């Protein structure tokens, strides 16, 4: 069994993606970090701390050519990856626009490209490398905002539609790839103090690191703690779980 | 009371069949369709009585009316007097010949005759509406406002007919049939997936936004109906549909839920309907393929009742199939 493990993380510049990347490095993983913000300093600083484990790559998940370039760059360095974490996501300040207000459809398309299509396109591009990996695990940072059954919002069209669509796309990949040995994680990280909307949200509940820790336990592990005991994750069911391990209905 | 329905993609087979069903039940039906051409003399109403060609919903492959099993069976149906929909008698062979040319749904125009006034329940009008064309939605909304003071029933039919350039929904299409039989599909592109999102999710939202002011009257039905597919069910949609199409339909379901959450407070009611016509719903044997037009008509008939009648529980939004079954989100 090969002890060297390789991961790809999208949206790794800051926030949850950065915390996930840092957590993987601390665990000894080789990480290819998708970077959308070349001028943001955190990943460069992290690279200086883990020069042998971290490779930063330009990656805009809304661009097919960028995705393919990133996959090719990874393939130049390794013949396999074990873990793909689709973390990149955006939100908008037009969330509260009700249907009685003029909607911003260009913004909805942007959210859909990044939040919904991006993770699917990235997954498809990296499948040949994942196929050679041992873990074959696909992880997706989604949101409770993608739960139709639990939806209580009265607007947020672009964001909620993008996350619900993501959940559907992930389920399709699950249906197709699970028979080939792939396993999946779908994660609601909670309300985080991140730059997802472009500026730091200081009102949110959690620091990214507070969500990254349970996320990595979920992404890497085969059990979930429940009632103080570990319970095996049923890999033949796709469920969305939050940072407390709770299941969210679709 | 005059009741008006507005149907997106009114010339698409299911939209057309549904339009006919509603007209037969006394509704005035308006709608937009990318296949509709601008008429030189834009009339508010279609004529009735003898005409040379087919009308909206007159696809001879899509029989309509209770108990009807085919186009000729439909002729003379008491449920649809020949004047009710302004439809001329077209022999099946002629109609099929026209259909084979790919223009079976083309409205050739039929000037309203003073000798043949259109019955109140026979009103039906389609506007050009191609979301890719700037300004067409605004023009369709303006034309709608000129013909109707209000809309009671807004039906967002996101299925597409092959003649309008959209993806065919019928397995009679060779590529779709091959995909269903073999599981092999042509690669999707980002562009095709964005097209799916525009078609199945954004276009309906654009229309709701624009037409909502025409639905606001207090004493009206105020009902919004979404035509979708169980392919958009996250947990039960299966893996056979193109992934971009399935994702976009899920986005539509979320959109329906958000609008439900908001507009329910203002007295709106909602329907979310799977007509059972998607590729994963339709059996692939040649024998059953032949019954697809009948399936369209049957599903449209169910939909007409489902959309116009009250429901026991208007406080839940449910994806309902053409046999009344409930699909999970």
XYZ file of C-alpha atoms in Angstrom:
579
model
C 0.000 0.000 0.000
C 1.345 3.416 -0.957
C 1.626 5.726 2.039
C 2.009 8.939 0.033
C -1.381 10.523 -0.494
C -2.326 13.289 -2.861
C -5.206 15.748 -2.631
C -6.549 18.578 -4.747
C -8.390 21.443 -3.044
C -10.210 24.150 -4.995
C -10.711 27.672 -3.693
C -7.741 27.265 -1.359
C -6.652 30.908 -1.158
C -8.441 31.714 2.070
C -11.360 30.823 4.268
C -12.434 27.188 4.500
C -10.343 26.113 1.503
C -7.204 27.437 3.101
C -8.045 25.816 6.428
C -8.683 22.476 4.715
C -5.396 22.735 2.849
C -3.507 23.547 6.022
C -5.195 20.664 7.828
C -4.236 18.198 5.113
C -0.639 19.391 5.152
C -0.516 18.964 8.915
C -1.645 15.388 8.351
C 1.191 14.786 5.893
C -0.774 14.923 2.656
C 0.625 16.232 -0.598
C -1.748 18.990 -1.645
C -2.355 20.699 -4.954
C -4.053 23.927 -3.951
C -6.253 25.631 -6.521
C -5.654 29.354 -6.332
C -8.006 31.945 -7.754
C -6.404 34.984 -6.136
C -2.716 35.186 -7.083
C -2.161 38.305 -4.977
C -3.632 36.855 -1.799
C -0.609 36.004 0.409
C -1.766 33.115 2.601
C -1.046 30.242 0.232
C 2.423 31.561 -0.565
C 3.187 31.709 3.135
C 1.880 28.187 3.574
C 4.005 27.013 0.680
C 7.094 28.324 2.428
C 6.152 26.232 5.457
C 5.484 23.072 3.433
C 7.730 23.353 0.381
C 7.784 19.595 -0.205
C 4.081 18.989 0.236
C 2.239 21.966 -1.221
C 1.910 22.950 -4.847
C -0.136 26.028 -5.642
C -1.891 26.052 -8.999
C -3.922 28.744 -10.755
C -7.493 27.467 -10.906
C -10.678 29.279 -11.827
C -13.417 26.663 -11.558
C -15.725 28.709 -13.760
C -13.301 28.335 -16.657
C -13.072 25.027 -18.472
C -9.659 25.866 -19.892
C -8.360 26.769 -16.439
C -9.667 23.476 -15.053
C -8.051 21.468 -17.816
C -4.781 23.342 -17.382
C -4.792 22.633 -13.660
C -5.490 18.942 -14.236
C -2.636 18.787 -16.726
C -0.313 20.529 -14.282
C -1.163 18.007 -11.576
C -0.671 15.147 -13.993
C 2.848 16.399 -14.680
C 3.659 15.846 -11.016
C 1.737 12.731 -10.057
C -0.034 9.885 -11.776
C -2.775 9.684 -9.182
C -4.750 11.635 -6.650
C -6.680 10.135 -3.760
C -8.861 13.008 -2.654
C -10.581 15.866 -4.457
C -12.148 18.598 -2.347
C -14.428 20.901 -4.298
C -14.552 23.882 -2.011
C -14.588 26.941 -4.275
C -17.793 28.919 -3.973
C -19.167 32.414 -4.193
C -22.169 34.305 -2.906
C -23.708 37.608 -3.880
C -24.910 40.754 -2.220
C -28.097 40.508 -4.325
C -29.404 37.622 -2.219
C -32.247 39.542 -0.668
C -33.770 40.732 -3.947
C -37.332 39.424 -3.895
C -39.133 38.415 -7.051
C -40.874 41.785 -7.001
C -37.499 43.421 -7.580
C -35.440 43.396 -10.742
C -33.319 40.258 -10.725
C -29.659 40.135 -11.713
C -29.476 37.162 -14.071
C -25.836 37.656 -14.995
C -25.010 37.294 -11.334
C -27.126 34.126 -11.133
C -25.179 32.666 -14.039
C -21.893 33.531 -12.343
C -22.983 31.783 -9.153
C -24.127 28.766 -11.127
C -20.838 28.523 -12.990
C -18.758 28.631 -9.827
C -20.970 26.844 -7.300
C -22.727 24.237 -9.428
C -21.011 23.594 -12.737
C -17.487 24.242 -11.477
C -17.346 21.297 -9.071
C -18.813 18.961 -11.672
C -16.412 20.099 -14.362
C -13.476 19.798 -11.952
C -14.561 16.302 -10.946
C -14.808 15.193 -14.540
C -11.398 16.661 -15.380
C -9.675 14.916 -12.477
C -11.393 11.550 -12.838
C -8.498 9.957 -14.759
C -6.165 10.815 -11.866
C -8.681 9.758 -9.249
C -9.135 6.479 -11.078
C -5.506 5.666 -10.296
C -5.822 6.691 -6.646
C -6.461 4.406 -3.715
C -9.086 6.332 -1.795
C -11.109 7.552 -4.808
C -12.920 10.104 -2.662
C -14.849 13.069 -4.004
C -15.808 15.783 -1.513
C -18.064 18.747 -2.070
C -18.643 21.795 0.076
C -22.315 22.509 -0.443
C -24.762 24.301 1.841
C -28.000 23.933 3.698
C -29.156 26.591 1.249
C -29.296 23.790 -1.307
C -31.843 21.798 0.689
C -35.183 22.238 -1.070
C -37.064 20.316 1.581
C -35.820 22.602 4.340
C -35.787 25.846 2.365
C -37.391 28.693 4.261
C -35.881 31.601 2.361
C -38.059 33.787 0.189
C -35.374 34.979 -2.226
C -31.676 34.059 -2.593
C -32.533 32.603 -6.004
C -29.048 32.506 -7.502
C -27.304 31.007 -4.500
C -29.961 28.488 -3.484
C -30.519 27.294 -7.052
C -26.787 26.836 -7.538
C -26.387 24.759 -4.390
C -29.464 22.612 -5.031
C -28.168 21.977 -8.541
C -24.778 21.069 -7.124
C -26.391 18.490 -4.862
C -28.154 17.002 -7.870
C -24.979 16.906 -9.905
C -23.098 15.226 -7.080
C -25.842 12.642 -6.721
C -25.595 11.860 -10.418
C -21.846 11.395 -10.112
C -22.477 9.208 -7.071
C -24.954 7.063 -9.001
C -22.491 6.649 -11.846
C -19.211 6.267 -9.969
C -20.085 4.502 -6.741
C -20.195 1.114 -8.509
C -16.588 1.756 -9.566
C -15.417 2.149 -5.997
C -15.629 5.913 -5.582
C -16.893 7.342 -2.317
C -18.473 10.720 -1.721
C -18.844 13.402 0.925
C -21.323 16.261 0.711
C -20.799 18.887 3.383
C -22.577 21.926 4.764
C -19.832 23.903 6.513
C -22.031 26.224 8.562
C -22.092 29.985 8.491
C -18.433 30.950 8.278
C -16.462 34.120 8.796
C -15.048 34.101 5.283
C -14.622 36.329 2.254
C -17.148 34.396 0.195
C -19.028 37.559 -0.748
C -15.794 39.432 -1.411
C -15.481 40.999 2.031
C -14.986 39.344 5.382
C -18.249 38.375 7.026
C -17.624 39.095 10.696
C -21.198 38.366 11.760
C -21.027 34.668 10.955
C -20.962 31.903 13.553
C -17.756 29.989 12.892
C -14.133 30.517 12.056
C -13.113 28.512 8.987
C -10.817 26.359 11.095
C -13.747 25.414 13.344
C -15.509 23.918 10.343
C -12.394 22.552 8.636
C -11.579 20.188 11.476
C -14.888 18.253 11.435
C -14.870 18.516 7.651
C -11.530 16.723 7.372
C -12.629 14.073 9.846
C -15.654 13.508 7.621
C -13.752 13.693 4.342
C -10.931 11.393 5.389
C -12.637 9.073 7.815
C -14.954 6.126 7.522
C -16.903 6.754 10.691
C -18.878 9.544 12.283
C -19.122 10.183 16.020
C -22.608 9.750 17.370
C -23.689 9.408 20.984
C -20.048 9.396 21.947
C -19.270 6.398 19.719
C -18.002 6.030 16.153
C -20.525 4.829 13.593
C -19.572 3.520 10.181
C -20.529 5.788 7.305
C -22.810 4.063 4.824
C -20.873 4.646 1.611
C -23.791 3.450 -0.487
C -25.946 6.398 0.546
C -25.256 9.971 -0.442
C -26.256 12.359 2.300
C -25.446 15.972 3.044
C -24.016 16.440 6.514
C -23.142 19.567 8.401
C -20.165 20.335 10.586
C -21.936 18.698 13.544
C -22.554 15.489 11.623
C -26.249 16.159 11.215
C -27.946 14.993 8.045
C -29.770 17.530 5.886
C -32.573 16.368 3.608
C -32.429 17.226 -0.057
C -65.702 35.131 -14.868
C -63.164 35.365 -17.665
C -60.178 33.174 -16.833
C -56.824 33.559 -18.470
C -53.891 31.159 -18.543
C -50.416 31.930 -19.860
C -48.237 29.046 -21.057
C -44.540 29.110 -21.788
C -43.653 27.112 -24.914
C -47.212 26.998 -26.098
C -46.306 25.267 -29.353
C -44.271 22.512 -27.747
C -46.345 19.285 -27.830
C -47.187 19.195 -24.142
C -47.787 22.941 -23.977
C -50.015 22.730 -27.016
C -52.012 19.824 -25.641
C -52.418 21.591 -22.324
C -53.494 24.777 -24.066
C -56.177 22.889 -25.912
C -57.366 21.248 -22.741
C -57.708 24.596 -21.034
C -59.462 26.197 -23.999
C -61.926 23.333 -24.007
C -62.611 24.098 -20.358
C -63.435 27.702 -21.116
C -60.086 29.344 -20.483
C -58.505 32.026 -22.565
C -54.968 30.847 -23.247
C -52.019 33.070 -24.060
C -48.423 32.082 -24.256
C -44.944 32.523 -25.594
C -43.013 30.220 -27.833
C -39.692 30.453 -29.649
C -41.303 28.859 -32.692
C -43.942 31.544 -32.994
C -43.452 34.057 -35.786
C -44.414 37.697 -35.613
C -47.730 38.133 -37.362
C -48.083 41.108 -39.727
C -51.582 41.680 -38.415
C -51.422 40.825 -34.762
C -54.884 39.757 -33.805
C -56.041 39.165 -30.358
C -58.053 36.158 -31.202
C -57.820 33.231 -33.506
C -60.655 32.548 -35.841
C -62.872 29.583 -35.597
C -64.571 27.479 -38.150
C -63.147 26.147 -41.342
C -59.501 26.770 -41.851
C -56.829 25.352 -44.068
C -54.250 24.402 -41.516
C -53.654 23.319 -38.021
C -53.785 25.512 -34.985
C -51.825 25.559 -31.824
C -52.197 22.236 -30.197
C -53.294 20.672 -33.428
C -50.327 18.406 -33.750
C -52.085 15.375 -35.183
C -49.778 13.186 -33.182
C -51.072 14.651 -29.963
C -54.699 13.707 -29.527
C -56.631 15.507 -26.874
C -59.936 14.950 -25.172
C -61.326 12.431 -22.757
C -61.159 8.935 -24.071
C -59.568 10.004 -27.306
C -57.042 7.578 -28.636
C -55.970 9.333 -31.770
C -56.414 12.302 -34.014
C -59.352 10.888 -35.911
C -61.005 9.749 -32.715
C -60.808 13.300 -31.584
C -62.703 14.599 -34.574
C -66.246 15.327 -33.574
C -65.578 14.834 -29.901
C -68.358 16.404 -27.878
C -65.787 17.648 -25.459
C -64.239 19.750 -28.170
C -66.697 21.112 -30.677
C -64.867 21.848 -33.861
C -65.426 25.538 -33.379
C -64.059 25.626 -29.881
C -60.465 25.744 -30.866
C -60.667 27.257 -34.277
C -59.401 24.056 -35.756
C -59.944 22.863 -39.260
C -60.445 19.283 -40.235
C -57.160 17.921 -41.452
C -56.949 14.397 -42.607
C -54.476 12.337 -40.718
C -52.461 11.511 -43.815
C -52.193 15.175 -44.755
C -51.279 16.124 -41.255
C -48.647 13.451 -41.044
C -47.238 14.589 -44.328
C -46.984 18.113 -43.014
C -45.513 16.849 -39.783
C -42.852 14.939 -41.666
C -41.752 18.216 -43.198
C -41.042 19.445 -39.729
C -43.659 22.162 -39.618
C -46.617 20.366 -38.156
C -47.073 23.042 -35.546
C -46.656 25.945 -37.858
C -49.556 28.313 -37.728
C -50.266 29.434 -41.236
C -52.602 32.169 -40.155
C -56.334 32.044 -40.405
C -57.995 35.451 -40.509
C -60.863 35.841 -38.188
C -64.063 35.764 -40.161
C -66.930 37.995 -39.181
C -69.180 35.134 -40.064
C -67.425 32.854 -37.653
C -66.976 34.718 -34.401
C -64.710 33.047 -31.959
C -66.516 31.678 -28.931
C -65.417 33.067 -25.619
C -63.885 29.766 -24.663
C -62.006 29.502 -27.896
C -59.466 32.236 -27.387
C -55.875 31.289 -27.804
C -52.864 33.333 -28.764
C -49.136 32.740 -28.899
C -46.416 35.383 -28.982
C -42.873 35.048 -30.233
C -40.700 34.411 -27.233
C -37.117 33.362 -27.575
C -35.105 34.180 -24.457
C -32.023 34.522 -26.650
C -33.591 37.449 -28.455
C -33.270 40.730 -26.550
C -36.560 42.428 -25.919
C -38.818 39.538 -26.904
C -39.878 38.863 -23.337
C -40.760 42.512 -22.813
C -42.715 42.504 -26.076
C -44.557 39.355 -25.090
C -45.424 40.859 -21.715
C -46.674 44.019 -23.380
C -48.742 42.025 -25.846
C -50.129 39.962 -22.993
C -51.148 43.085 -21.118
C -52.954 44.350 -24.192
C -54.994 41.167 -24.437
C -55.647 40.399 -20.792
C -56.113 42.572 -17.758
C -54.892 39.735 -15.584
C -53.409 36.259 -15.596
C -54.997 33.680 -13.347
C -52.835 30.722 -14.197
C -49.168 30.983 -15.151
C -47.775 27.737 -16.552
C -44.035 27.508 -16.941
C -43.603 24.685 -19.375
C -39.889 24.106 -19.750
C -40.063 21.138 -22.041
C -39.008 21.834 -25.574
C -39.946 20.668 -28.998
C -37.194 19.631 -31.334
C -38.303 22.089 -33.976
C -37.439 25.046 -31.802
C -33.847 24.051 -31.544
C -34.075 22.643 -28.066
C -33.215 19.164 -27.047
C -35.820 16.662 -28.122
C -37.600 14.991 -25.285
C -38.919 12.097 -27.279
C -36.950 8.890 -27.714
C -38.001 8.899 -31.346
C -35.053 11.167 -31.767
C -32.267 8.865 -32.812
C -29.579 10.238 -30.550
C -31.780 10.278 -27.497
C -32.989 6.803 -28.220
C -29.453 5.505 -28.620
C -28.510 7.130 -25.363
C -31.375 5.471 -23.564
C -30.621 2.084 -25.042
C -26.872 2.118 -24.626
C -26.253 4.529 -21.822
C -23.828 6.322 -24.080
C -24.330 10.020 -24.473
C -22.564 12.724 -26.345
C -20.240 14.739 -24.118
C -21.837 17.735 -22.512
C -20.069 21.058 -22.616
C -20.095 24.001 -20.268
C -22.060 25.851 -22.896
C -24.706 23.143 -23.149
C -25.010 23.044 -19.375
C -25.429 26.790 -19.189
C -28.008 26.529 -21.949
C -29.858 23.994 -19.808
C -29.771 26.371 -16.857
C -31.157 29.206 -18.948
C -33.842 26.984 -20.438
C -35.047 25.119 -17.383
C -34.426 27.596 -14.581
C -33.689 31.172 -15.575
C -36.300 31.590 -18.305
C -39.142 30.613 -15.953
C -37.852 33.043 -13.344
C -37.598 35.835 -15.900
C -41.215 35.220 -16.861
C -42.468 35.132 -13.289
C -40.698 38.407 -12.601
C -42.217 40.085 -15.635
C -45.741 38.664 -15.444
C -46.268 38.810 -11.693
C -47.800 42.304 -11.847
C -50.558 40.860 -14.034
C -51.375 38.241 -11.415
C -51.696 40.452 -8.369
C -55.458 41.079 -8.299
C -57.004 39.985 -5.020
C -59.966 38.078 -6.398
C -58.105 35.987 -8.945
C -56.733 32.460 -8.840
C -53.065 33.526 -8.576
C -51.621 30.121 -9.373
C -48.144 29.398 -10.714
C -47.459 25.975 -12.209
C -44.049 24.567 -13.037
C -43.659 21.775 -15.563
C -40.566 19.829 -14.661
C -39.366 16.260 -14.386
C -38.401 13.780 -11.718
C -34.981 13.923 -13.358
C -34.544 16.964 -11.149
C -35.161 14.947 -7.998
C -31.819 14.931 -6.216
C -32.265 11.565 -4.556
C -34.586 9.785 -6.989
C -33.781 11.326 -10.337
C -31.421 8.561 -11.424
C -28.377 8.913 -13.604
C -29.769 8.585 -17.098
C -30.487 12.240 -17.828
C -27.758 14.576 -19.037
C -26.226 15.948 -15.866
C -26.624 19.584 -16.879
C -30.285 19.083 -17.617
C -30.904 17.267 -14.340
C -29.097 19.985 -12.371
C -31.064 22.740 -14.055
C -34.339 21.026 -13.293
C -33.302 20.784 -9.646
C -32.585 24.490 -9.727
C -36.110 24.993 -11.001
C -37.481 23.015 -8.054
C -35.578 25.233 -5.657
C -36.878 28.296 -7.479
C -40.433 26.987 -7.123
C -39.900 26.466 -3.394
C -38.501 29.964 -2.846
C -41.373 31.539 -4.764
C -43.790 29.355 -2.830
C -42.284 30.570 0.452
C -42.636 34.184 -0.616
C -45.834 34.403 -2.625
C -47.892 31.929 -0.596
C -48.173 34.724 1.943
C -49.905 36.822 -0.713
C -52.461 34.188 -1.594
C -50.651 32.458 -4.438
C -50.882 28.725 -4.905
C -48.433 26.486 -6.710
C -48.155 23.286 -8.685
C -44.972 21.423 -9.556
C -45.694 18.767 -12.145
C -43.797 15.985 -13.886
C -45.734 15.109 -17.040
C -43.843 11.829 -17.272
C -42.460 12.568 -20.705
C -38.752 12.743 -20.026
C -36.511 10.125 -21.558
C -36.155 8.238 -18.325
C -39.949 8.046 -18.059
C -40.762 6.789 -21.508
C -40.381 3.092 -22.256
C -37.957 2.430 -25.045
C -39.640 -0.367 -26.916
C -40.875 0.442 -30.386
C -44.346 -0.618 -29.412
C -44.616 1.835 -26.576
C -42.912 4.588 -28.492
C -45.918 4.646 -30.747
C -48.145 5.655 -27.861
C -46.186 8.751 -26.920
C -48.650 11.218 -28.473
C -51.392 9.583 -26.473
C -49.227 9.848 -23.372
C -48.790 13.570 -23.990
C -52.520 14.036 -24.289
C -53.239 11.954 -21.220
C -50.680 13.842 -19.179
C -51.979 17.211 -20.386
C -55.505 16.221 -19.460
C -54.397 15.311 -15.954
C -52.427 18.531 -15.731
C -55.389 20.664 -16.744
C -57.397 19.326 -13.845
C -54.470 19.414 -11.453
C -53.711 23.017 -12.329
C -57.224 24.416 -12.288
C -58.815 22.592 -9.377
C -58.192 23.324 -5.709
C -55.892 21.007 -3.823
C -56.485 19.593 -0.377
C -53.177 20.893 0.923
C -51.982 24.139 -0.579
C -49.455 24.548 2.232
C -47.062 21.990 0.754
C -45.144 22.176 -2.486
C -44.920 18.696 -3.957
C -43.422 17.399 -7.202
C -46.390 15.460 -8.535
C -46.288 12.966 -11.382
C -48.829 12.350 -14.096
C -50.406 9.515 -12.105
C -50.647 11.648 -9.024
C -47.562 10.141 -7.472
C -45.283 12.220 -5.269
C -41.569 12.550 -5.998
C -39.035 13.559 -3.335
C -36.944 16.656 -3.903
